[in-house]
Coordinates of C-alpha atoms and ligand atoms in Angstrom, one line a residue:
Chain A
X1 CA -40.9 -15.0 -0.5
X2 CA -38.6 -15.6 2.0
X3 CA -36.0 -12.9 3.5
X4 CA -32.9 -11.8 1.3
X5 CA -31.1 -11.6 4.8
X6 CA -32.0 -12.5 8.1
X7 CA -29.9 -12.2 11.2
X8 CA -31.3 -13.7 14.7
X9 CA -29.1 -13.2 17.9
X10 CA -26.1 -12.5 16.7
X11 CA -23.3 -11.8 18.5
X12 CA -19.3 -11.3 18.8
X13 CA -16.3 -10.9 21.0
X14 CA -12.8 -10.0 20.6
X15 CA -11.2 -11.2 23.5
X16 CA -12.7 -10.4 26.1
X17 CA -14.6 -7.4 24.7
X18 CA -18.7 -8.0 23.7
X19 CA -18.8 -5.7 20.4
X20 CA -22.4 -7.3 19.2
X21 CA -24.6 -8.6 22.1
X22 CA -27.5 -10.1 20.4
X23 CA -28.7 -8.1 16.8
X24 CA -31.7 -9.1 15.3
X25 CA -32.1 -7.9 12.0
X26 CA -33.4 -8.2 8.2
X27 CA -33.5 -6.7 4.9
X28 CA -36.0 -8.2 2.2
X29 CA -35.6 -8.3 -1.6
X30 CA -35.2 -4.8 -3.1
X31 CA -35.0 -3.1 0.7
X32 CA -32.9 -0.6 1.4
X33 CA -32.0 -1.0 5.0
X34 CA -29.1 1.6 7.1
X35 CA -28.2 0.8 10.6
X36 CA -27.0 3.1 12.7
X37 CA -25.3 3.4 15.1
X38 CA -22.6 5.3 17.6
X39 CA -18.8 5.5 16.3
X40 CA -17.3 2.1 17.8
X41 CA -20.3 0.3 18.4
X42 CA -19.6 -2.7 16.5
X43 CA -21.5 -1.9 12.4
X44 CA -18.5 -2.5 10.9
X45 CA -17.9 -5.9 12.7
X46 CA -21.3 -6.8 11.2
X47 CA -19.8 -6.4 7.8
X48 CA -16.7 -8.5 8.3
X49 CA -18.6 -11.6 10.1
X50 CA -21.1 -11.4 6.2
X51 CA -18.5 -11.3 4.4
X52 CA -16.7 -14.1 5.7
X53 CA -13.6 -11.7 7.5
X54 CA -14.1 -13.1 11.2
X55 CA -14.4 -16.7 12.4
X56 CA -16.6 -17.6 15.2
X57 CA -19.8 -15.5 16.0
X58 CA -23.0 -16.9 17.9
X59 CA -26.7 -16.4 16.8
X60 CA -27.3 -17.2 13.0
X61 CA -27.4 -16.0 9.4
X62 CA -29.7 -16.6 6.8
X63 CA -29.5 -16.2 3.4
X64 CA -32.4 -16.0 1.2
X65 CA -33.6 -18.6 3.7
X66 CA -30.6 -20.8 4.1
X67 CA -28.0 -20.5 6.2
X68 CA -25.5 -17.6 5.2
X69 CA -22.4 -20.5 4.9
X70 CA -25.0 -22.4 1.8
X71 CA -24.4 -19.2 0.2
X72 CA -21.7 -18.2 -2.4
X73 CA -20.8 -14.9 -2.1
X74 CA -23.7 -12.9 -1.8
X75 CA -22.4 -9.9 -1.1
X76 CA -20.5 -7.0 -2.4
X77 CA -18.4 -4.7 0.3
X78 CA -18.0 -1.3 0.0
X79 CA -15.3 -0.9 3.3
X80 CA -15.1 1.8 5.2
X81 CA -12.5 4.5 3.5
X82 CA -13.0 4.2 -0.5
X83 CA -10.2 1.4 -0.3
X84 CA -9.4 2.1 -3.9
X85 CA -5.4 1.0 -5.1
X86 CA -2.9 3.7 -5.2
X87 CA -1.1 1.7 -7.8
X88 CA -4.3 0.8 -9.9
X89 CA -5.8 3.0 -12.1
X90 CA -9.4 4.2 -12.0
X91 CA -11.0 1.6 -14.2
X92 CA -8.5 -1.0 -13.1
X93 CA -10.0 -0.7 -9.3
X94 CA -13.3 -0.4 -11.1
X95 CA -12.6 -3.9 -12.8
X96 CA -11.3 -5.5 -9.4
X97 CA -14.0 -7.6 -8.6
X98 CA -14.5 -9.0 -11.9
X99 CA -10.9 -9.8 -12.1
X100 CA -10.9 -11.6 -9.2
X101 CA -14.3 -13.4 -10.1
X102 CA -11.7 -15.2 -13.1
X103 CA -12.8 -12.5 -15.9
X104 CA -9.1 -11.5 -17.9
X105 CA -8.3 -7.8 -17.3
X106 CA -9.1 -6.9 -20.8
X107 CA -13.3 -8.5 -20.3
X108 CA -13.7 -6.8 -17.5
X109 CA -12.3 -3.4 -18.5
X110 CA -14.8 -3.6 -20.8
X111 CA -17.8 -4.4 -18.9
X112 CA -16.9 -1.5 -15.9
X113 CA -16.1 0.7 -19.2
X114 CA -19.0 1.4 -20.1
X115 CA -20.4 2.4 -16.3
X116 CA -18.5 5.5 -16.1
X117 CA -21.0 7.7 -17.9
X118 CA -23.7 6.9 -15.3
X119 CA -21.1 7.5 -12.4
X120 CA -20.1 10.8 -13.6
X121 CA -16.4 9.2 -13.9
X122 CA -16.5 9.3 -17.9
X123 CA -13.0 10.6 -18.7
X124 CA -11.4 9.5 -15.6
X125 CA -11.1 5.4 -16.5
X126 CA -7.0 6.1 -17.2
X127 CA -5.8 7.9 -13.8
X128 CA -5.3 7.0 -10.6
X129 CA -6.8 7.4 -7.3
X130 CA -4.8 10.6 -6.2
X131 CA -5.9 12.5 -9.1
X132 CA -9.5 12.1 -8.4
X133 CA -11.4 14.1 -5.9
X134 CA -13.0 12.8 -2.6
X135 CA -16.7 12.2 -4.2
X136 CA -15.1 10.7 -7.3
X137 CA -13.3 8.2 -5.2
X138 CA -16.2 7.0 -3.7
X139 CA -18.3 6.8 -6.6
X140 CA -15.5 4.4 -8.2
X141 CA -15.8 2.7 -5.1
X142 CA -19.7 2.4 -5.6
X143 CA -19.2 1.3 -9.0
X144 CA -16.3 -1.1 -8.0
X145 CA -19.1 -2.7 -5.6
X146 CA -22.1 -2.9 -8.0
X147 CA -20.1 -4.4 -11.2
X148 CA -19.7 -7.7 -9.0
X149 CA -23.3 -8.6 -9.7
X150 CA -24.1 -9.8 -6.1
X151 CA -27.1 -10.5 -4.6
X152 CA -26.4 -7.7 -1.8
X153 CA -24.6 -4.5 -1.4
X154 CA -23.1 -3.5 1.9
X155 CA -21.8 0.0 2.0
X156 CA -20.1 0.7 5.4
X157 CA -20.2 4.8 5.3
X158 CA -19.9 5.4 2.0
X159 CA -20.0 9.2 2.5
X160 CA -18.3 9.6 5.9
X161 CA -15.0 11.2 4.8
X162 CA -16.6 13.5 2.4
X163 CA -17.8 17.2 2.9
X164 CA -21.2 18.1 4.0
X165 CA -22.1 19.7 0.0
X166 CA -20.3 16.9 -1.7
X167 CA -22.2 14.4 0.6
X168 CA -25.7 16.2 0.1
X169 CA -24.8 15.9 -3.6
X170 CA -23.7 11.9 -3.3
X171 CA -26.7 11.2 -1.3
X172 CA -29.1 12.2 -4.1
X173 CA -27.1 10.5 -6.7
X174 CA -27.0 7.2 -5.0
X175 CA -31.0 7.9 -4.5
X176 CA -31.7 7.9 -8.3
X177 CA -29.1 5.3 -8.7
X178 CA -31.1 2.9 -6.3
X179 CA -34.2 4.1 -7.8
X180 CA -32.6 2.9 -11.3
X181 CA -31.4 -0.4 -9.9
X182 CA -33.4 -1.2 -7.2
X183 CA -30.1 -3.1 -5.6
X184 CA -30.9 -4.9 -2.0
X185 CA -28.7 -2.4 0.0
X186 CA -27.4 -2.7 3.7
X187 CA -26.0 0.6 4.4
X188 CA -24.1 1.6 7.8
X189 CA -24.2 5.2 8.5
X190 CA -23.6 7.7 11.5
X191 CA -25.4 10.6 9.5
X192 CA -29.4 10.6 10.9
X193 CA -30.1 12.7 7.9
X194 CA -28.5 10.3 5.4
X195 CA -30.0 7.5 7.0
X196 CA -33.4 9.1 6.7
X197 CA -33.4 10.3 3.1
X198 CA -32.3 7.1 2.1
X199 CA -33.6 4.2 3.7
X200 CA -36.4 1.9 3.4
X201 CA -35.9 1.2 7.4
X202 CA -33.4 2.0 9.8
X203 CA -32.0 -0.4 12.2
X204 CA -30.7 2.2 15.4
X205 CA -27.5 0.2 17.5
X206 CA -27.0 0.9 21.4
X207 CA -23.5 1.7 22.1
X208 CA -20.7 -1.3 22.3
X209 CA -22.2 -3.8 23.0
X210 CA -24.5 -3.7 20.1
X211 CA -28.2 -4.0 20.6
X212 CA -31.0 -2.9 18.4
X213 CA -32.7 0.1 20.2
X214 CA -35.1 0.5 17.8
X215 CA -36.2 -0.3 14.2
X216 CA -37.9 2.5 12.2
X217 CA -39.9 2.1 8.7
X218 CA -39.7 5.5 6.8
X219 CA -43.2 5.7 4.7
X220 CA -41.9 8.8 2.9
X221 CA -42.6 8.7 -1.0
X222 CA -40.1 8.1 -3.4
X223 CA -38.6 9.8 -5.0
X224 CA -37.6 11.7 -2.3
X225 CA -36.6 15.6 -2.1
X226 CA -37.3 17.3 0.6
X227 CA -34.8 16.8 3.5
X228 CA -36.4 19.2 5.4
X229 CA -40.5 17.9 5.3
X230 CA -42.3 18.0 8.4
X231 CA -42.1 14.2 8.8
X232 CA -38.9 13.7 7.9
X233 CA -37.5 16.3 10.6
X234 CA -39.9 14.5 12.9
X235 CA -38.6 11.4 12.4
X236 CA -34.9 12.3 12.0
X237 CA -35.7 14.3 16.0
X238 CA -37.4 11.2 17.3
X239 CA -34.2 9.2 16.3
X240 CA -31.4 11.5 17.9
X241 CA -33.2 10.9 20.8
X242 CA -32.7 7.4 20.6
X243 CA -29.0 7.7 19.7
X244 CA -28.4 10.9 22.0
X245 CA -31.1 9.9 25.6
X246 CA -28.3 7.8 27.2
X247 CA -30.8 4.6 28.7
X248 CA -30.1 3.8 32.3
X249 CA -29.3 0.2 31.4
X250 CA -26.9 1.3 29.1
X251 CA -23.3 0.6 29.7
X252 CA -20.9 3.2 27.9
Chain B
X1 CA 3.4 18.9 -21.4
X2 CA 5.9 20.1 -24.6
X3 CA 6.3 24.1 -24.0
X4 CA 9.4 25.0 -25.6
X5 CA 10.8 26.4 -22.1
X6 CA 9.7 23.3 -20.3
X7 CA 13.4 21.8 -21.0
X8 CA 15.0 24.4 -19.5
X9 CA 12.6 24.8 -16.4
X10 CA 13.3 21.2 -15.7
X11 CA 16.8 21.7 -16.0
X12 CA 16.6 24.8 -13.6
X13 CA 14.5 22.5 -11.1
X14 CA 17.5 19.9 -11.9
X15 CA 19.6 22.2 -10.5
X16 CA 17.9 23.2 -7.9
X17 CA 18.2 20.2 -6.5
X18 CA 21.7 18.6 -7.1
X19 CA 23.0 22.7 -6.7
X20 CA 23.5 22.4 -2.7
X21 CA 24.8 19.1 -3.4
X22 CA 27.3 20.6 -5.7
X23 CA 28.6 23.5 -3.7
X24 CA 28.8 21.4 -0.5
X25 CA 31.2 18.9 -2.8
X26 CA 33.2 21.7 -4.3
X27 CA 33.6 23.2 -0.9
X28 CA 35.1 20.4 0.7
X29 CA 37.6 19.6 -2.4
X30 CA 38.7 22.9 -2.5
X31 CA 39.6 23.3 1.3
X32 CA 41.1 19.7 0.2
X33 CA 43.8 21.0 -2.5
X34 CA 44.4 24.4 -0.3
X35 CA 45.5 22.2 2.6
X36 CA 47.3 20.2 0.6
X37 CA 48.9 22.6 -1.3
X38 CA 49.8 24.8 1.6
X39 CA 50.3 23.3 4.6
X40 CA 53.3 21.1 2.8
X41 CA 52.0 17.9 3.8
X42 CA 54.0 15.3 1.5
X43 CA 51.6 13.8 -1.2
X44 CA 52.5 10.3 -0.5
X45 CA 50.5 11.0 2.6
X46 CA 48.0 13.3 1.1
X47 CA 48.0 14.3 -2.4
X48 CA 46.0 16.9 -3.9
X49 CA 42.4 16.4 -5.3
X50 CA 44.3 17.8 -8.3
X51 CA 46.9 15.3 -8.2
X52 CA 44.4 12.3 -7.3
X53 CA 42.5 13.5 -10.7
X54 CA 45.0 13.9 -13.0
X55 CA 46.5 10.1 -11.7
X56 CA 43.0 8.6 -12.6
X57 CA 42.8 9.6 -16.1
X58 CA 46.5 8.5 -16.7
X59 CA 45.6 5.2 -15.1
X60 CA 42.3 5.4 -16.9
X61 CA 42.6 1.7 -18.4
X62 CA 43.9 0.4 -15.7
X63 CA 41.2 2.0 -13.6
X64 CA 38.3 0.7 -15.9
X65 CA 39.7 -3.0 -16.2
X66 CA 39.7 -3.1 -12.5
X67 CA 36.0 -1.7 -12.2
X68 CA 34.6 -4.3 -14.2
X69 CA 34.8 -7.4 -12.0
X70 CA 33.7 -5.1 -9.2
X71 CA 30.6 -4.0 -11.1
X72 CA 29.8 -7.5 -12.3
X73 CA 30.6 -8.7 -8.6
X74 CA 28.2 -5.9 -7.4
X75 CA 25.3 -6.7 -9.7
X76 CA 25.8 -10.3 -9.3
X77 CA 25.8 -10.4 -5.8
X78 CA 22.8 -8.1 -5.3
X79 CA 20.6 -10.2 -7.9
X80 CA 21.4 -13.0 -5.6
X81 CA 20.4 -11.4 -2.7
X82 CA 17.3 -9.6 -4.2
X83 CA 16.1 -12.9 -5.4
X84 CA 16.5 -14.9 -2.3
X85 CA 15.3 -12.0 -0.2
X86 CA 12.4 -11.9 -2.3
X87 CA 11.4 -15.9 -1.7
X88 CA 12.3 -16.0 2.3
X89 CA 10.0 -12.7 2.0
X90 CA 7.5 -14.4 0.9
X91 CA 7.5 -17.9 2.7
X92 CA 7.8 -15.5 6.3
X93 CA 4.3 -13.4 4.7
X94 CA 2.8 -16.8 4.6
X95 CA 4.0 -18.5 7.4
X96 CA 4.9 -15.9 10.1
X97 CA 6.1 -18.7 12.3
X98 CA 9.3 -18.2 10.0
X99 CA 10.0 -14.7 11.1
X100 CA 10.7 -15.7 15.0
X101 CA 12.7 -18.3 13.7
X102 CA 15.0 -17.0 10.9
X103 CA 15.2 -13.1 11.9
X104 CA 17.5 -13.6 14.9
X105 CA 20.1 -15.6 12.6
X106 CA 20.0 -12.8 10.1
X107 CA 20.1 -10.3 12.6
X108 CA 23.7 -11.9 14.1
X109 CA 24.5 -12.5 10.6
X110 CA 24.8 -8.4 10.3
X111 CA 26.8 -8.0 13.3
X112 CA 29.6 -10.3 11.9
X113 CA 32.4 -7.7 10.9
X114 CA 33.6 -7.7 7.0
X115 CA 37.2 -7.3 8.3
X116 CA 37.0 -11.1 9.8
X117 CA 34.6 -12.7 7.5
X118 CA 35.9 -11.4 4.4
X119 CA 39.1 -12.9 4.4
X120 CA 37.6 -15.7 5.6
X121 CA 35.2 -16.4 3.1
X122 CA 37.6 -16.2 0.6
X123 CA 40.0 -19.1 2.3
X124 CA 37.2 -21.1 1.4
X125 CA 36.0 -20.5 -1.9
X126 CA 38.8 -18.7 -3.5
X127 CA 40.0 -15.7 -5.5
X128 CA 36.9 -16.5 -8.0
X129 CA 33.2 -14.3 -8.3
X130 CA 31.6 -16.8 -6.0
X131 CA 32.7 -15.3 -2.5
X132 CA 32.1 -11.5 -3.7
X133 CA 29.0 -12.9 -4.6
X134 CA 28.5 -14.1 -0.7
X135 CA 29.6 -11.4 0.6
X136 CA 27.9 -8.6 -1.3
X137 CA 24.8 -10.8 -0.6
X138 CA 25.8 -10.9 3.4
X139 CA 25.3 -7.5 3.6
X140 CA 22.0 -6.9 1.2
X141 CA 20.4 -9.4 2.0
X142 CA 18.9 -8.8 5.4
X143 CA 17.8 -4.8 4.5
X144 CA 16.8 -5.9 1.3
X145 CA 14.1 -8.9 3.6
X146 CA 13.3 -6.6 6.1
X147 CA 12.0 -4.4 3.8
X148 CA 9.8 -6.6 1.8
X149 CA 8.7 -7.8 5.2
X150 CA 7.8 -4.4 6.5
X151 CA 6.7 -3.3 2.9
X152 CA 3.6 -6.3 2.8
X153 CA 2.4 -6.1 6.7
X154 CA 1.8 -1.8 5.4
X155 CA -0.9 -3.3 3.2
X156 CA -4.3 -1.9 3.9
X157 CA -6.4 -3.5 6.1
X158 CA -9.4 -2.4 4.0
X159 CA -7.8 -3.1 0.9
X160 CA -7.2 -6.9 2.0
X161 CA -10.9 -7.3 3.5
X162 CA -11.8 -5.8 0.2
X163 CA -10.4 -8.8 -1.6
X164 CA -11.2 -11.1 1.0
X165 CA -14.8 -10.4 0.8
X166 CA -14.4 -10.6 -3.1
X167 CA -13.2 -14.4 -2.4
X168 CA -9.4 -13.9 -3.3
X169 CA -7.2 -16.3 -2.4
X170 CA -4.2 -15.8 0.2
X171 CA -2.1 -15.7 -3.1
X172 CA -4.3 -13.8 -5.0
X173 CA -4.7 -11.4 -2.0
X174 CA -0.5 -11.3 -1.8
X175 CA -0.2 -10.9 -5.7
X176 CA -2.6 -7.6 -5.8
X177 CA -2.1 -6.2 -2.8
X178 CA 0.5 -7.2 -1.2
X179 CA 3.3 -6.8 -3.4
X180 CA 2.4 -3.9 -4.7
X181 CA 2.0 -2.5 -1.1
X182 CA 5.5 -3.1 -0.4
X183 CA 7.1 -1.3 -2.9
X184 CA 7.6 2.0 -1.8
X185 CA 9.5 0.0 1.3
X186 CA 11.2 -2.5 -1.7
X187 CA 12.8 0.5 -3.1
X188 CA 13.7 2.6 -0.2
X189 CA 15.5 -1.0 1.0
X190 CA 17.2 -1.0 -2.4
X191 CA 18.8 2.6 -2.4
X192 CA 20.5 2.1 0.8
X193 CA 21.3 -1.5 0.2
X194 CA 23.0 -0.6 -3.1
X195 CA 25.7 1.4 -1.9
X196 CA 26.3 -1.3 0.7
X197 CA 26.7 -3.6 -2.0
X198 CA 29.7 -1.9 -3.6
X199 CA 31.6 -1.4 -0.2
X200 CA 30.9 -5.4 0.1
X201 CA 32.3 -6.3 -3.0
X202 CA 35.4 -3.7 -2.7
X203 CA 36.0 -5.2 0.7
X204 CA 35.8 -8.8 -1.0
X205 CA 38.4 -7.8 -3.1
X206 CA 40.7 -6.2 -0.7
X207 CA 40.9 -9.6 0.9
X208 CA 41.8 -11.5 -2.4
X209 CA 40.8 -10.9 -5.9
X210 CA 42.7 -11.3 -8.8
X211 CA 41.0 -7.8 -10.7
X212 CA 38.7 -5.3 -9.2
X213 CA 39.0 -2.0 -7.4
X214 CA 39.8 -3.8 -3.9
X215 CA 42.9 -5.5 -4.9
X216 CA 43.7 -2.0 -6.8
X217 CA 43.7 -0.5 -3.8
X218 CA 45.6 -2.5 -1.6
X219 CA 48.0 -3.0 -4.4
X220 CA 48.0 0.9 -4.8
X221 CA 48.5 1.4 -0.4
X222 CA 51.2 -1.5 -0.9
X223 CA 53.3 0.7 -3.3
X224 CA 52.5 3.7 -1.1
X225 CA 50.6 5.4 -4.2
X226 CA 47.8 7.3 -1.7
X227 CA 46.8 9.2 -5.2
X228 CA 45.9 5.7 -6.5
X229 CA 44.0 4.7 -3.8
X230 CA 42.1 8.0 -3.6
X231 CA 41.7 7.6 -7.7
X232 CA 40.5 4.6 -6.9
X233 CA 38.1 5.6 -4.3
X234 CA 36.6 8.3 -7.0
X235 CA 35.8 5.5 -9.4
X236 CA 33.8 3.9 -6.6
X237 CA 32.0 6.4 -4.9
X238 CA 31.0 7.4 -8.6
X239 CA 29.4 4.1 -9.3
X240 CA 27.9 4.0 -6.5
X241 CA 25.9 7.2 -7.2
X242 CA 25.4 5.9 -10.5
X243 CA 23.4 2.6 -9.1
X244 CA 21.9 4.7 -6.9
X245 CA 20.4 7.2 -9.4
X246 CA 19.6 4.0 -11.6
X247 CA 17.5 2.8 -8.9
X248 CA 16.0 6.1 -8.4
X249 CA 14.8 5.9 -12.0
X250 CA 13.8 2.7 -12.0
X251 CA 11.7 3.5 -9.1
X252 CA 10.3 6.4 -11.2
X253 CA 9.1 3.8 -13.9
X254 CA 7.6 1.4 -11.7
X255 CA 5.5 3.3 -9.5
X256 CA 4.2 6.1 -11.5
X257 CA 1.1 6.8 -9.0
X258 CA 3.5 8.0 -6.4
X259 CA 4.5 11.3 -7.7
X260 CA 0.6 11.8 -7.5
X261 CA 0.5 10.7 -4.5
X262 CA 3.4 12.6 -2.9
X263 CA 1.9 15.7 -4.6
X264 CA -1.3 15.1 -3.0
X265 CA -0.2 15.0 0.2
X266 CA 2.2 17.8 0.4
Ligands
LIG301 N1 -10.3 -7.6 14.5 C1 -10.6 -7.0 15.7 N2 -9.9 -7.4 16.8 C2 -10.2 -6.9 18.0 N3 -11.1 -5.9 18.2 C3 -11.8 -5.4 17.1 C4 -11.6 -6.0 15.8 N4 -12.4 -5.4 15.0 C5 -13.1 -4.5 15.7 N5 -12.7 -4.5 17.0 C6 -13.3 -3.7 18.1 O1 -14.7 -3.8 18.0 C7 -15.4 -2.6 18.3 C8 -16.3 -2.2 17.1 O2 -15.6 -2.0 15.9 P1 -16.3 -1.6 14.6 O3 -15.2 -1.3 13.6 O4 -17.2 -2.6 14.2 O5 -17.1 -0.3 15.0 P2 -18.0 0.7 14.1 O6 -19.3 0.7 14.7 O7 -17.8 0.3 12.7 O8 -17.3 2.1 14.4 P3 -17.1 3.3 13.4 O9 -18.4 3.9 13.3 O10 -16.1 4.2 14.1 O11 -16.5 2.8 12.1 C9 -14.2 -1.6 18.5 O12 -14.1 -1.4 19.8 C10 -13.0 -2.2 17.9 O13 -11.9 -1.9 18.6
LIG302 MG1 -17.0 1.2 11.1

């Protein structure tokens, strides 16, 4: 079977800035895969050249073995604040991507509809954005993501913004929800922890420009519980090292 | 939501708010008629608020038939300008080229003074609704396109790389996001750009009209009837506030998220 994603030596400028200096990366069928990576160092730049939001990169993409431009589509963003419409209502921004997919308002309110049960949103489909609280928001961003079928999610920090209990709480919600679905997820994250609970594999970025430092398989079971077991710690240590050891051949 | 006392509280919170307004008002037209009553100042010159009032509801009809044509050449004017605001708005969000090259011409067209062009303007195209029309637009339309200008580049960058990675169209992205990004700035363009629009259409018809409040008031200075002109000026500064309040509710209707919003944030 070949790879659901697969990027070899890919890198990108702005100007006269290098952001991504080579990344190497891949995430198989079913994998849940987190990179992460210092605040500026280029993850969400990753994001935008998949999904199509930059124009000239080097290195190349494949998708599902072909190349990445073959593909339609594949992925479904969720950007880095919730990104949700003031002016939309709760189901509305749910029904987004299906809207814009061709599906009339009315179809596609009904197929999101009947999600917000299982996103712990039931009740909340008629108001907006600035009624809901910071954990709701980005569960009806989640659920805005998954409703576009696509092959691949991308969630760029889903649970940045939020408070440490809320995020605890969102983190072992979007565990049983992955356990459920068994999406193909790429997931950017700054949280070790996060990373560690949730991933299949962990890709670990240097600081701009992006390299991969390291990349990490976590063999922990699923479903997964205990934050704080011995190997999890140990692993979780043996990547702030990584992130926090500044490597002499590392520019900052 | 239907307490029996919740009519009253919003009338108290009403009040509240229009109360300052109110007193500072009241304040000034009572210094107004003491001055005038006292200091023996000749009412040709300047009559009393009193006197002012009491001329306008004698000249009530004559009053209302001139406000007509200045409302319809208000309204009229300002739907011109909104709607051709509203296209050039949307050909410079598409083809920002457009922007270097029109903005300059609009900016010199708002440094033109009314005084000059007015009279102007209707030398060419007569005492008819067409050069009220032009001028009320002359004045609108440049806060009205800045606005709608200013309103779609506040669009969030997230929101549009949202859409973008959903495979929207530039149209698509403009129609969802774009517009209804800009209308917080649309609106806030459209309360000060309404009370411009009634000072452009008066000062149309101060420099030829054959009805409206303008020519009543030039008419009125002719005659040396100050209370007429004054009377006059009440009928306009109260439309005015009545467009504006109109646009105030209409903005209420249209973007009911932003009370929410608002009372997230404060
Ligand atoms: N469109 C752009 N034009 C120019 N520079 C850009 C652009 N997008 C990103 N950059 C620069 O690229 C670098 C990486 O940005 P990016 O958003 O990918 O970082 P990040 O790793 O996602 O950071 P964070 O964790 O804070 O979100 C930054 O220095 C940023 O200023
Ligand atoms: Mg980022």
């Amino acid at each position: 079977m070949s790879r659901r994603l697969e990027l070899r030596q890919v890198s990108k400028r702005f100007g006269d800035i290098d952001v991504l200096a080579g990344i190497t990366l891949h995430v198989e069928p079913g994998e849940f895969v987190s990179i992460l990576g210092p605040s500026g160092a280029g993850k969400s730049t990753i994001f935008s050249l998949l999904t199509g939001g930059l124009d000239g990169y080097g290195g190349d993409v494949d998708f599902d073995g072909r190349p990445l431009a073959d593909a339609r589509r594949p992925f479904a963003l969720m950007p880095q604040r919730d990104a949700l419409m003031p002016w939309r209502t709760v189901i509305d921004n749910a029904a987004l991507g299906l809207e814009v997919q061709g599906m009339s308002r009315k179809a596609a309110r009904d197929e999101v509809a009947s999600l917000f049960g299982e996103f712990g949103l039931a009740g909340f489909e008629h108001k907006y954005p600035a009624q809901l609280s910071g954990g709701m928001c980005q569960r009806a961003a989640l659920l805005r993501t998954v409703v576009q079928h696509r092959a691949m999610l991308l969630l760029d920090e889903p649970f940045g913004a939020l408070d440490a209990l809320t995020r605890t709480g969102m983190q072992r919600w979007l565990q049983t929800m992955w356990d459920r679905h068994r999406w193909t997820v790429l997931l950017i994250t700054h949280d070790v922890r996060e990373a560690v609970f949730l991933s299949d594999r962990i890709y670990v970025l240097s600081r701009r420009p992006a390299r991969v430092l390291r990349e990490i398989a976590i063999p922990l079971s699923r479903p997964r519980k205990d934050l704080a077991s011995p190997e999890a710690s140990a692993i979780e240590a043996d990547i702030l090292d990584t992130l926090l050891d500044p490597q002499p051949a590392q520019r900052t | 939501m239907s307490q029996p006392f919740s009519a009253t509280l919003r009338i108290a919170v009403l009040f509240g708010k229009v109360g300052p307004a109110l007193l500072s008002v009241g304040t000034l037209v009572l210094a107004w008629e003491l001055y005038a009553r006292l200091s023996g100042i000749s009412p040709t010159t300047l009559p009393a608020p009193s006197r002012v009032l009491a001329q306008a509801i004698q000249q009530r009809q004559a009053l209302f038939d001139n406000t007509v044509p200045t409302i319809s050449a208000t309204l009229a004017g300002f739907a011109c300008s909104l709607a051709v605001a509203f296209i050039l708005s949307m050909l410079i969000d598409f083809f920002k080229p457009l922007r270097s090259a029109l903005f300059p011409l609009f900016v010199i067209s708002q440094t033109l003074p009314l005084v000059a062009i007015a009279p102007l303007i209707v030398l060419w195209f007569g005492f008819g609704l067409t050069p009220k029309i032009m001028l009320v637009a002359l004045v609108t339309f440049f806060p009205m396109l800045v606005a709608l200008v200013q309103g779609y580049a506040s669009t969030d960058r997230d929101i549009s790389a949202l859409l973008h990675s959903m495979g929207a169209s530039r149209m698509r992205i403009f129609r969802l996001a774009r517009l209804p990004s800009s209308l917080p700035y649309f609106f806030a363009g459209l309360r000060i750009s309404i009370t411009y629009a009634v000072v452009g259409a008066i000062f149309a018809e101060y420099a030829g009209a054959a009805k409206g409040l303008g020519i009543y008031m030039l008419n009125a200075k002719n005659n040396f009837r100050s209370d007429l002109v004054l009377a006059a000026v009440l009928v306009s500064a109260l439309l005015t506030l009545v467009l504006f309040a109109a646009t105030a509710l209409i903005q209420r209707a249209a973007m009911p998220w932003e009370r929410l919003d608002a009372a997230r944030k404060s």
